[in-house]
Short mmCIF file of C-alpha atoms in Angstrom, two decimals:
data_model
loop_
_atom_site.label_atom_id
_atom_site.label_comp_id
_atom_site.label_asym_id
_atom_site.label_seq_id
_atom_site.Cartn_x
_atom_site.Cartn_y
_atom_site.Cartn_z
CA TRP F 1017 7.48 0.31 -37.18
CA LEU F 1018 10.69 -1.21 -36.16
CA ALA F 1019 12.70 1.32 -38.28
CA ALA F 1020 10.91 4.34 -36.81
CA ASN F 1021 11.23 3.02 -33.31
CA GLN F 1022 14.88 1.56 -33.42
CA GLN F 1023 15.98 3.93 -30.80
CA THR F 1024 13.53 3.58 -28.18
CA ILE F 1025 14.04 -0.34 -28.72
CA TYR F 1026 17.76 0.09 -27.83
CA ILE F 1027 17.10 2.47 -24.87
CA VAL F 1028 14.56 -0.29 -23.36
CA ILE F 1029 17.07 -2.96 -23.91
CA LEU F 1030 20.06 -1.10 -22.43
CA MET F 1031 18.22 0.36 -19.37
CA ILE F 1032 17.09 -2.96 -18.43
CA PHE F 1033 20.54 -4.38 -18.33
CA VAL F 1034 21.77 -1.20 -16.40
CA GLY F 1035 18.88 -1.68 -14.08
CA ILE F 1036 19.90 -5.03 -13.28
CA GLU F 1037 23.50 -4.35 -13.30
CA VAL F 1038 23.50 -1.27 -11.03
CA ILE F 1039 21.81 -2.96 -8.02
CA GLY F 1040 23.61 -6.54 -8.72
CA ARG F 1041 25.06 -7.19 -5.56
CA VAL F 1042 22.98 -5.38 -2.89
CA PRO F 1043 23.43 -6.41 0.67
CA SER F 1044 20.02 -7.62 2.07
CA VAL F 1045 19.90 -5.00 4.71
CA LEU F 1046 19.65 -2.29 2.25
CA HIS F 1047 16.60 -4.38 0.37
CA THR F 1048 13.94 -1.94 1.96
CA PRO F 1049 15.84 1.44 1.35
CA LEU F 1050 16.40 0.59 -2.09
CA MET F 1051 12.91 -0.21 -2.97
CA SER F 1052 11.96 2.99 -1.18
CA GLY F 1053 14.60 4.86 -3.54
CA ALA F 1054 13.40 3.13 -6.49
CA ASN F 1055 10.16 3.95 -5.74
CA ALA F 1056 10.75 7.76 -5.49
CA ILE F 1057 12.47 7.52 -8.77
CA HIS F 1058 9.34 6.14 -11.01
CA GLY F 1059 7.83 9.51 -9.62
CA VAL F 1060 9.56 10.74 -12.59
CA VAL F 1061 5.95 10.15 -13.93
CA VAL F 1062 5.15 13.36 -12.71
CA VAL F 1063 6.86 15.09 -15.59
CA GLY F 1064 4.22 13.44 -17.61
CA ALA F 1065 1.72 14.90 -15.62
CA ILE F 1066 3.08 18.42 -15.56
CA ILE F 1067 2.81 18.20 -19.51
CA VAL F 1068 -0.56 17.02 -19.20
CA MET F 1069 -1.40 19.87 -17.29
CA GLY F 1070 0.42 22.34 -19.34
CA GLN F 1071 -1.19 21.51 -22.58
CA ALA F 1072 -4.96 21.24 -21.04
CA ASP F 1073 -7.31 23.59 -22.47
CA PRO F 1074 -7.69 26.35 -19.75
CA ASP F 1075 -11.62 26.16 -20.38
CA ASN F 1076 -12.08 22.60 -19.93
CA ILE F 1077 -12.44 21.99 -16.01
CA PHE F 1078 -12.32 18.21 -16.15
CA ALA F 1079 -8.74 18.16 -18.01
CA LEU F 1080 -7.58 20.69 -15.52
CA LEU F 1081 -8.73 18.76 -12.53
CA LEU F 1082 -7.48 15.56 -13.90
CA GLY F 1083 -4.11 17.23 -14.51
CA PHE F 1084 -3.96 18.87 -11.22
CA VAL F 1085 -4.70 15.61 -9.33
CA ALA F 1086 -2.24 13.75 -11.33
CA VAL F 1087 0.32 16.59 -10.45
CA VAL F 1088 -0.42 16.25 -6.65
CA LEU F 1089 -0.15 12.28 -6.62
CA GLY F 1090 3.18 12.71 -8.68
CA THR F 1091 4.66 15.16 -6.36
CA LEU F 1092 3.52 12.99 -3.42
CA ASN F 1093 5.48 9.92 -4.93
CA VAL F 1094 8.72 12.12 -5.43
CA VAL F 1095 8.91 14.17 -2.44
CA GLY F 1096 7.44 11.40 -0.13
CA GLY F 1097 9.58 8.82 -1.77
CA PHE F 1098 12.98 10.53 -1.56
CA MET F 1099 12.30 11.77 2.34
CA VAL F 1100 11.17 8.49 3.53
CA THR F 1101 14.34 6.85 2.08
CA ASP F 1102 16.56 9.32 3.76
CA ARG F 1103 14.77 8.64 7.01
CA MET F 1104 15.12 5.01 6.52
CA LEU F 1105 19.13 5.59 5.72
CA GLU F 1106 19.44 7.91 8.67
CA MET F 1107 18.33 5.28 11.16
CA PHE F 1108 20.68 2.93 9.19
CA LYS F 1109 23.70 4.96 9.96
CA GLY F 1110 23.00 5.06 13.66
CA LYS F 1111 22.59 1.36 13.73
CA ARG F 1112 25.89 0.37 11.81
CA GLN F 1113 27.94 2.85 13.99
CA LYS F 1114 26.62 0.94 17.13
CA LYS F 1115 28.27 -2.37 15.77
CA MET B 701 12.71 20.22 -28.37
CA ASP B 702 14.97 22.85 -26.81
CA SER B 703 18.68 21.72 -26.73
CA LEU B 704 18.89 22.80 -23.05
CA LEU B 705 16.05 20.50 -22.02
CA ILE B 706 17.62 17.63 -23.81
CA ILE B 707 20.77 18.20 -21.70
CA VAL B 708 18.78 18.63 -18.73
CA TYR B 709 17.07 15.20 -19.22
CA ILE B 710 20.24 13.56 -20.01
CA ILE B 711 21.63 14.91 -16.55
CA SER B 712 18.47 13.51 -14.82
CA SER B 713 18.88 10.13 -16.42
CA VAL B 714 22.20 9.70 -15.51
CA SER B 715 21.75 10.96 -12.17
CA PHE B 716 18.78 8.22 -11.66
CA ILE B 717 21.42 5.49 -12.81
CA ILE B 718 24.36 6.94 -10.56
CA GLY B 719 21.80 7.35 -7.57
CA LEU B 720 20.59 3.94 -8.04
CA LYS B 721 24.10 2.32 -7.97
CA MET B 722 25.19 4.39 -4.69
CA LEU B 723 21.79 3.34 -3.01
CA ALA B 724 23.10 -0.29 -3.40
CA HIS B 725 26.07 0.45 -1.29
CA PRO B 726 25.92 0.98 2.62
CA GLU B 727 28.36 3.58 2.52
CA THR B 728 26.95 5.75 -0.37
CA ALA B 729 23.47 5.30 0.03
CA ARG B 730 22.29 8.32 1.55
CA GLN B 731 24.15 10.64 -0.79
CA GLY B 732 22.72 8.57 -3.65
CA ASN B 733 19.16 8.99 -2.68
CA TRP B 734 19.91 12.75 -2.83
CA VAL B 735 21.93 12.53 -6.21
CA ALA B 736 18.52 10.94 -7.52
CA ALA B 737 16.36 13.58 -6.16
CA GLY B 738 18.56 16.39 -7.46
CA GLY B 739 18.15 14.68 -11.09
CA MET B 740 14.51 14.65 -10.31
CA GLY B 741 14.22 18.15 -9.27
CA LEU B 742 16.14 19.21 -12.28
CA ALA B 743 13.74 17.05 -14.74
CA ILE B 744 10.86 18.71 -13.18
CA LEU B 745 11.88 22.33 -13.42
CA GLY B 746 13.12 21.83 -16.88
CA THR B 747 9.74 20.49 -18.14
CA ILE B 748 7.86 23.43 -16.45
CA PHE B 749 10.19 26.15 -18.07
CA LEU B 750 11.56 24.59 -21.17
CA TYR B 751 9.18 22.23 -22.48
CA GLN B 752 7.65 23.06 -25.90
CA ASN B 753 5.16 20.79 -27.85
CA GLU B 754 5.45 20.01 -31.79
CA GLN B 755 4.17 23.61 -32.55
CA GLY B 756 6.68 25.00 -30.37
CA ALA B 757 4.37 26.36 -27.77
CA PHE B 758 5.43 26.28 -24.02
CA LEU B 759 3.47 24.96 -21.25
CA HIS B 760 0.56 27.08 -19.79
CA ASN B 761 -1.37 26.81 -16.51
CA LYS B 762 1.79 27.28 -14.56
CA VAL B 763 -0.30 28.47 -11.87
CA TRP B 764 -2.10 25.09 -11.57
CA ILE B 765 1.25 23.19 -11.88
CA PHE B 766 2.87 25.01 -9.15
CA ALA B 767 -0.23 24.73 -6.82
CA GLY B 768 -0.03 21.02 -7.57
CA LEU B 769 3.46 20.59 -6.83
CA LEU B 770 3.06 22.58 -3.67
CA VAL B 771 0.02 20.82 -2.38
CA GLY B 772 1.83 17.20 -3.14
CA GLY B 773 5.31 18.45 -1.98
CA ALA B 774 3.61 19.67 1.40
CA ILE B 775 1.60 16.49 2.06
CA GLY B 776 4.58 14.50 1.05
CA THR B 777 6.91 16.36 3.50
CA VAL B 778 4.47 16.16 6.30
CA SER B 779 3.89 12.37 6.02
CA ALA B 780 7.14 11.41 5.54
CA LYS B 781 8.51 13.27 8.45
CA LYS B 782 5.57 12.07 10.83
CA VAL B 783 5.51 8.49 9.96
CA GLN B 784 6.70 5.98 12.34
CA MET B 785 10.06 4.06 11.67
CA THR B 786 7.95 0.78 12.01
CA ALA B 787 5.29 2.18 9.45
CA MET B 788 7.97 3.20 6.76
CA PRO B 789 7.28 0.04 4.42
CA GLU B 790 3.24 0.79 4.25
CA MET B 791 4.10 4.40 3.54
CA VAL B 792 6.37 3.38 0.72
CA SER B 793 3.60 1.31 -0.61
CA LEU B 794 1.41 4.20 -0.42
CA PHE B 795 3.51 6.24 -2.16
CA ASN B 796 3.86 3.96 -4.90
CA GLY B 797 0.17 3.81 -5.29
CA MET B 798 0.27 7.50 -5.78
CA GLY B 799 2.75 6.99 -8.69
CA GLY B 800 0.55 4.37 -10.43
CA ALA B 801 -2.51 6.45 -10.00
CA CYS B 802 -0.72 9.36 -11.41
CA ALA B 803 0.00 7.32 -14.57
CA ALA B 804 -3.31 6.16 -14.83
CA LEU B 805 -4.70 9.69 -14.80
CA ILE B 806 -2.07 10.61 -17.39
CA SER B 807 -3.74 8.01 -19.44
CA ILE B 808 -7.25 9.20 -18.94
CA ALA B 809 -6.27 12.71 -19.55
CA GLU B 810 -4.56 11.82 -23.07
CA PHE B 811 -7.55 9.37 -23.90
CA ASN B 812 -10.14 12.18 -23.31
CA HIS B 813 -7.90 14.71 -25.43
CA PHE B 814 -7.74 12.24 -28.19
CA ALA B 815 -11.26 11.41 -28.06
CA SER B 816 -12.44 15.03 -28.32
CA THR B 817 -10.06 15.84 -31.16
CA ASP B 818 -11.48 17.15 -34.46
CA PHE B 819 -10.74 14.34 -36.76
CA THR B 820 -12.53 16.18 -39.57
CA PHE B 821 -10.08 18.81 -39.34
CA GLN B 822 -7.18 16.44 -39.44
CA ILE B 823 -8.11 14.72 -42.67
CA HIS B 824 -9.04 17.99 -44.24
CA GLU B 825 -5.63 19.20 -43.56
CA ALA B 826 -4.09 15.91 -44.76
CA TYR B 827 -6.28 15.91 -48.06
CA GLN B 828 -7.42 19.42 -48.84
CA ASN B 829 -5.37 19.65 -52.00
CA ALA B 830 -5.66 16.34 -53.19
CA ASP B 831 -8.18 15.82 -56.08
CA SER B 832 -8.77 12.31 -55.53
CA ILE B 833 -7.56 10.02 -52.68
CA ASP B 834 -5.79 6.73 -53.30
CA GLU B 835 -6.63 4.26 -50.62
CA ALA B 836 -2.89 3.53 -50.28
CA THR B 837 -2.20 6.84 -49.17
CA LEU B 838 -5.01 7.16 -46.64
CA VAL B 839 -3.38 7.68 -43.21
CA LEU B 840 -5.05 6.96 -39.99
CA PRO B 841 -5.23 10.05 -38.01
CA VAL B 842 -4.36 7.86 -34.97
CA ARG B 843 -1.30 6.17 -34.41
CA MET B 844 -2.08 2.95 -32.77
CA GLY B 845 1.05 2.50 -31.08
CA ILE B 846 0.04 5.75 -29.09
CA MET B 847 -3.25 4.30 -28.26
CA VAL B 848 -1.72 1.04 -27.04
CA THR B 849 0.69 2.83 -24.70
CA VAL B 850 -2.10 4.74 -23.24
CA LEU B 851 -3.92 1.46 -22.72
CA ILE B 852 -1.10 -0.22 -21.15
CA GLY B 853 -0.07 2.85 -19.00
CA LEU B 854 -3.96 2.79 -17.82
CA ILE B 855 -4.01 -0.86 -16.94
CA ILE B 856 -0.51 -0.96 -15.09
CA GLY B 857 -1.05 2.37 -13.38
CA SER B 858 -4.39 1.03 -12.06
CA VAL B 859 -3.25 -2.35 -10.85
CA SER B 860 -0.35 -0.83 -9.32
CA PHE B 861 -2.47 2.08 -7.42
CA ALA B 862 -5.19 -0.66 -6.19
CA GLY B 863 -2.59 -3.29 -5.27
CA SER B 864 -0.61 -0.66 -3.36
CA ILE B 865 -3.63 0.52 -1.47
CA ILE B 866 -4.40 -2.86 -0.22
CA ALA B 867 -0.87 -3.71 0.73
CA TRP B 868 -0.95 -0.40 2.64
CA GLY B 869 -4.15 -1.37 4.35
CA LYS B 870 -2.68 -5.09 5.01
CA LEU B 871 0.69 -3.63 6.61
CA ASN B 872 -1.41 -1.42 9.00
CA GLY B 873 -3.80 -4.08 9.77
CA LYS B 874 -6.85 -2.55 8.49
CA ILE B 875 -7.38 -5.32 5.54
CA PRO B 876 -7.39 -8.78 6.57
CA ASP B 877 -6.21 -11.63 4.32
CA LYS B 878 -8.97 -13.12 2.20
CA VAL B 879 -8.62 -16.34 0.51
CA PHE B 880 -11.66 -17.98 -1.30
CA LYS B 881 -11.76 -20.81 -3.36
CA GLY B 882 -11.17 -20.22 -7.21
CA GLN B 883 -9.60 -16.98 -6.53
CA HIS B 884 -6.94 -17.64 -9.02
CA ILE B 885 -9.42 -18.49 -11.63
CA VAL B 886 -11.45 -15.37 -10.90
CA ASN B 887 -7.97 -13.33 -11.10
CA LEU B 888 -7.25 -15.03 -14.52
CA VAL B 889 -10.85 -14.31 -15.91
CA ILE B 890 -10.25 -10.59 -14.94
CA LEU B 891 -6.95 -10.60 -16.64
CA GLY B 892 -8.44 -12.17 -19.92
CA LEU B 893 -11.06 -9.89 -20.00
CA ILE B 894 -9.11 -6.93 -19.69
CA VAL B 895 -7.15 -8.21 -22.72
CA VAL B 896 -10.04 -8.88 -24.87
CA LEU B 897 -11.76 -5.69 -23.98
CA GLY B 898 -8.10 -3.90 -24.97
CA ALA B 899 -8.29 -5.23 -28.01
CA THR B 900 -11.80 -4.52 -28.88
CA LEU B 901 -11.50 -1.07 -27.94
CA LEU B 902 -8.35 -0.80 -30.19
CA TYR B 903 -10.49 -2.49 -32.95
CA ASN B 904 -13.51 -0.26 -32.49
CA ILE B 905 -11.10 2.73 -32.83
CA TYR B 906 -9.47 1.64 -35.88
CA ALA B 907 -12.82 0.49 -37.46
CA GLN B 908 -14.06 4.35 -37.11
CA PHE B 909 -11.19 5.33 -39.76
CA VAL B 910 -11.63 2.51 -42.18
CA VAL B 911 -13.25 3.27 -45.32
CA SER B 912 -14.43 0.36 -47.51
CA SER B 913 -12.12 -0.02 -50.43
CA GLY B 914 -14.94 0.54 -53.06
CA ASP B 915 -15.80 3.82 -51.59
CA ILE B 916 -12.21 5.47 -52.13
CA GLY B 917 -10.41 5.43 -55.40
CA THR B 918 -11.95 8.42 -57.08
CA LEU B 919 -13.55 10.24 -54.15
CA SER B 920 -12.85 13.76 -53.58
CA ALA B 921 -11.53 14.67 -50.06
CA VAL B 922 -15.01 16.39 -49.38
CA ASN B 923 -16.80 13.14 -50.29
CA LEU B 924 -14.41 11.26 -48.05
CA PHE B 925 -15.51 13.26 -45.10
CA ASN B 926 -19.12 11.83 -45.39
CA LYS B 927 -17.95 8.18 -45.64
CA ILE B 928 -15.69 8.32 -42.62
CA ARG B 929 -17.54 8.46 -39.22
CA ILE B 930 -15.65 11.43 -37.35
CA ARG B 931 -17.02 11.35 -33.94
CA LEU B 932 -16.17 8.28 -31.73
CA PRO B 933 -19.09 6.00 -30.74
CA LEU B 934 -20.19 6.02 -26.95
CA SER B 935 -19.03 2.51 -26.89
CA VAL B 936 -15.42 3.37 -27.18
CA PHE B 937 -15.91 5.48 -23.93
CA VAL B 938 -17.67 2.92 -22.43
CA LEU B 939 -15.20 0.44 -22.85
CA PHE B 940 -12.25 2.49 -22.13
CA TYR B 941 -13.83 2.86 -18.37
CA ILE B 942 -14.80 -0.61 -17.80
CA ILE B 943 -11.23 -1.41 -18.50
CA LEU B 944 -10.22 1.07 -15.91
CA LEU B 945 -12.54 -0.64 -13.39
CA LEU B 946 -11.19 -3.97 -14.17
CA ALA B 947 -7.53 -3.20 -13.83
CA LEU B 948 -8.70 -1.75 -10.43
CA ALA B 949 -10.54 -4.88 -9.51
CA TYR B 950 -7.47 -6.95 -10.57
CA GLY B 951 -5.20 -4.94 -8.39
CA VAL B 952 -7.18 -5.45 -5.18
CA MET B 953 -7.90 -9.32 -6.17
CA PHE B 954 -4.11 -9.80 -6.97
CA VAL B 955 -2.90 -8.73 -3.43
CA LEU B 956 -5.92 -9.43 -1.21
CA PRO B 957 -4.94 -13.31 -0.70
CA ILE B 958 -1.08 -12.70 -0.30
CA GLY B 959 -0.11 -13.01 3.42
CA GLY B 960 1.13 -10.01 5.27
CA ALA B 961 4.56 -10.93 6.01
CA ASP B 962 4.90 -11.18 2.13
CA MET B 963 4.01 -7.85 1.62
CA PRO B 964 7.42 -6.25 1.11
CA VAL B 965 8.03 -8.59 -1.71
CA VAL B 966 4.76 -7.47 -3.06
CA ILE B 967 5.20 -3.69 -2.88
CA SER B 968 8.75 -4.28 -4.63
CA LEU B 969 6.77 -6.01 -7.33
CA LEU B 970 4.10 -3.32 -7.52
CA ASN B 971 6.92 -0.77 -7.40
CA SER B 972 8.51 -2.06 -10.76
CA PHE B 973 4.91 -2.00 -12.18
CA THR B 974 4.65 1.59 -11.70
CA GLY B 975 8.16 1.85 -13.15
CA VAL B 976 6.98 0.31 -16.22
CA ALA B 977 3.68 2.49 -16.14
CA ALA B 978 6.12 5.44 -15.69
CA ALA B 979 8.05 4.23 -18.84
CA CYS B 980 4.62 4.05 -20.91
CA GLY B 981 4.39 7.88 -20.07
CA GLY B 982 7.75 8.34 -21.55
CA PHE B 983 6.93 6.58 -24.61
CA LEU B 984 3.88 8.63 -25.21
CA TYR B 985 5.70 11.90 -24.96
CA GLU B 986 8.82 10.44 -26.35
CA ASN B 987 10.24 11.61 -23.21
CA ASN B 988 13.81 10.12 -22.42
CA ALA B 989 13.99 10.98 -18.61
CA MET B 990 10.58 9.46 -18.14
CA MET B 991 11.48 6.30 -20.34
CA THR B 992 14.79 5.68 -18.87
CA GLY B 993 13.85 6.42 -15.24
CA GLY B 994 10.70 4.26 -15.67
CA ILE B 995 12.54 1.41 -17.20
CA LEU B 996 15.38 1.47 -14.86
CA VAL B 997 12.96 1.09 -11.85
CA GLY B 998 11.13 -1.58 -13.84
CA ALA B 999 13.99 -3.74 -14.17
CA ALA B 1000 15.93 -2.86 -11.00
CA GLY B 1001 12.66 -3.32 -9.15
CA THR B 1002 11.96 -6.86 -10.68
CA LEU B 1003 15.44 -8.14 -9.58
CA LEU B 1004 15.15 -6.53 -6.32
CA THR B 1005 11.60 -8.59 -5.91
CA ILE B 1006 13.70 -11.71 -6.92
CA MET B 1007 16.30 -11.05 -4.31
CA MET B 1008 13.86 -10.34 -1.43
CA CYS B 1009 12.37 -13.37 -2.04
CA LYS B 1010 15.59 -15.35 -1.91
CA ALA B 1011 16.50 -13.54 1.34
CA MET B 1012 13.29 -14.96 2.72
CA ASN B 1013 13.99 -18.66 1.21
CA ARG B 1014 10.92 -18.27 -0.94
CA SER B 1015 10.56 -18.10 -4.40
CA LEU B 1016 8.49 -15.47 -6.26
CA LYS B 1017 6.06 -18.17 -7.45
CA ASN B 1018 5.37 -19.40 -4.02
CA VAL B 1019 4.59 -15.73 -2.69
CA LEU B 1020 2.23 -14.94 -5.40
CA ILE B 1021 0.58 -18.29 -6.00
CA GLY B 1022 1.25 -19.90 -2.42
CA ALA B 1023 -1.71 -18.22 -1.02
CA PHE B 1024 -3.61 -21.50 -0.81
CA GLY B 1025 -0.79 -23.43 1.23
CA GLY B 1026 0.24 -20.39 2.84
CA SER B 1027 -3.00 -19.32 4.54
CA THR B 1028 -3.37 -22.46 6.77
CA VAL B 1029 0.47 -22.03 7.59
CA ALA B 1030 0.02 -18.20 8.56
CA ALA B 1031 -3.00 -18.90 10.43
CA ALA B 1032 -1.37 -21.72 12.44
CA SER B 1033 1.59 -19.65 13.08
CA GLY B 1034 -0.62 -16.62 14.00
CA ALA B 1035 -2.67 -18.64 16.50
#
């Protein structure tokens, strides 16, 4: 099992370090926008929903419906997530210039 | 996999990392958000048009996929534009919950797909040319790793979904803080039940494909079919959905006692949960964009949660378990 999944294990470990490193010294004012941005990025789960949907048997209404709802929710996460983050940061810019 | 899609996924993974890095600095934050968004768009389009399964078939049901993207995109755009500035955190929580629900639905779909697979056919394919079957070569038609991934995706996704909805309700004042005696014990019991039932489910599936050793040896492939129970029993389905319900209940119980002021920390924690659930989807489909994006958010989100706690001069433990002591303080300050 270890031999077969070696690469995956490496990816997991390296990505954990990248994730920690990348946001290492974020100023506390950016906490909420960063959380929102990260929230949008895990919306990548919609890719899985698209794969489920695209492989569902066209006669299987249950599978189609399940996949459809998953795609809708995943897209909501992605689109809403990035837009809300942008609005937050937009508000930010104004505040900083006033200072 | 098509090499163009591999390149697309590499670009999106890198854009997630760069986007997150830029988001952590005030000057570049806004562009960083769009860098990540661009990578996401690329990953989505690439998946729709370039993804091929192991048999080399492209995705079908494209009309459904685009309809889903349109509906989700429209609702997401409108709600993100309309939301009040002060209501931003609860909106993030709601979107986070949608991501968790998406991960859980993927697990449900994969489980049902697996459960309706014709195992007779698979075993037949594998052994049709064998005169006799050696026990050592008898392969389980289901890789246990995949079932474990499906279960973990289901559990974490559901907890994240239910928890985020409660956090959303708390932030907009619809759901009050609820603390009762022994809440932590109830939570622990639910968590324990989830683990035990999950293990039982895995064992039940595994047991369907185990032939008692005396039966094998000289049996022909045809006779083997009669020895293996091909159809999964109803109990497996029931167990799966009980686990789903328990995970949802855990998500509710986990967030319910935590005070409203601590909600941003909780949302950040649930955010990293959803990241892990997305990564489970990545393992399932051996999809590196999902894997890297999910783990990245899982790790960054956990660190961010801890930093948010520090900024409020609290420890994470304090926020999560401090509901007892915290409730009286909150009540006093609220009055």
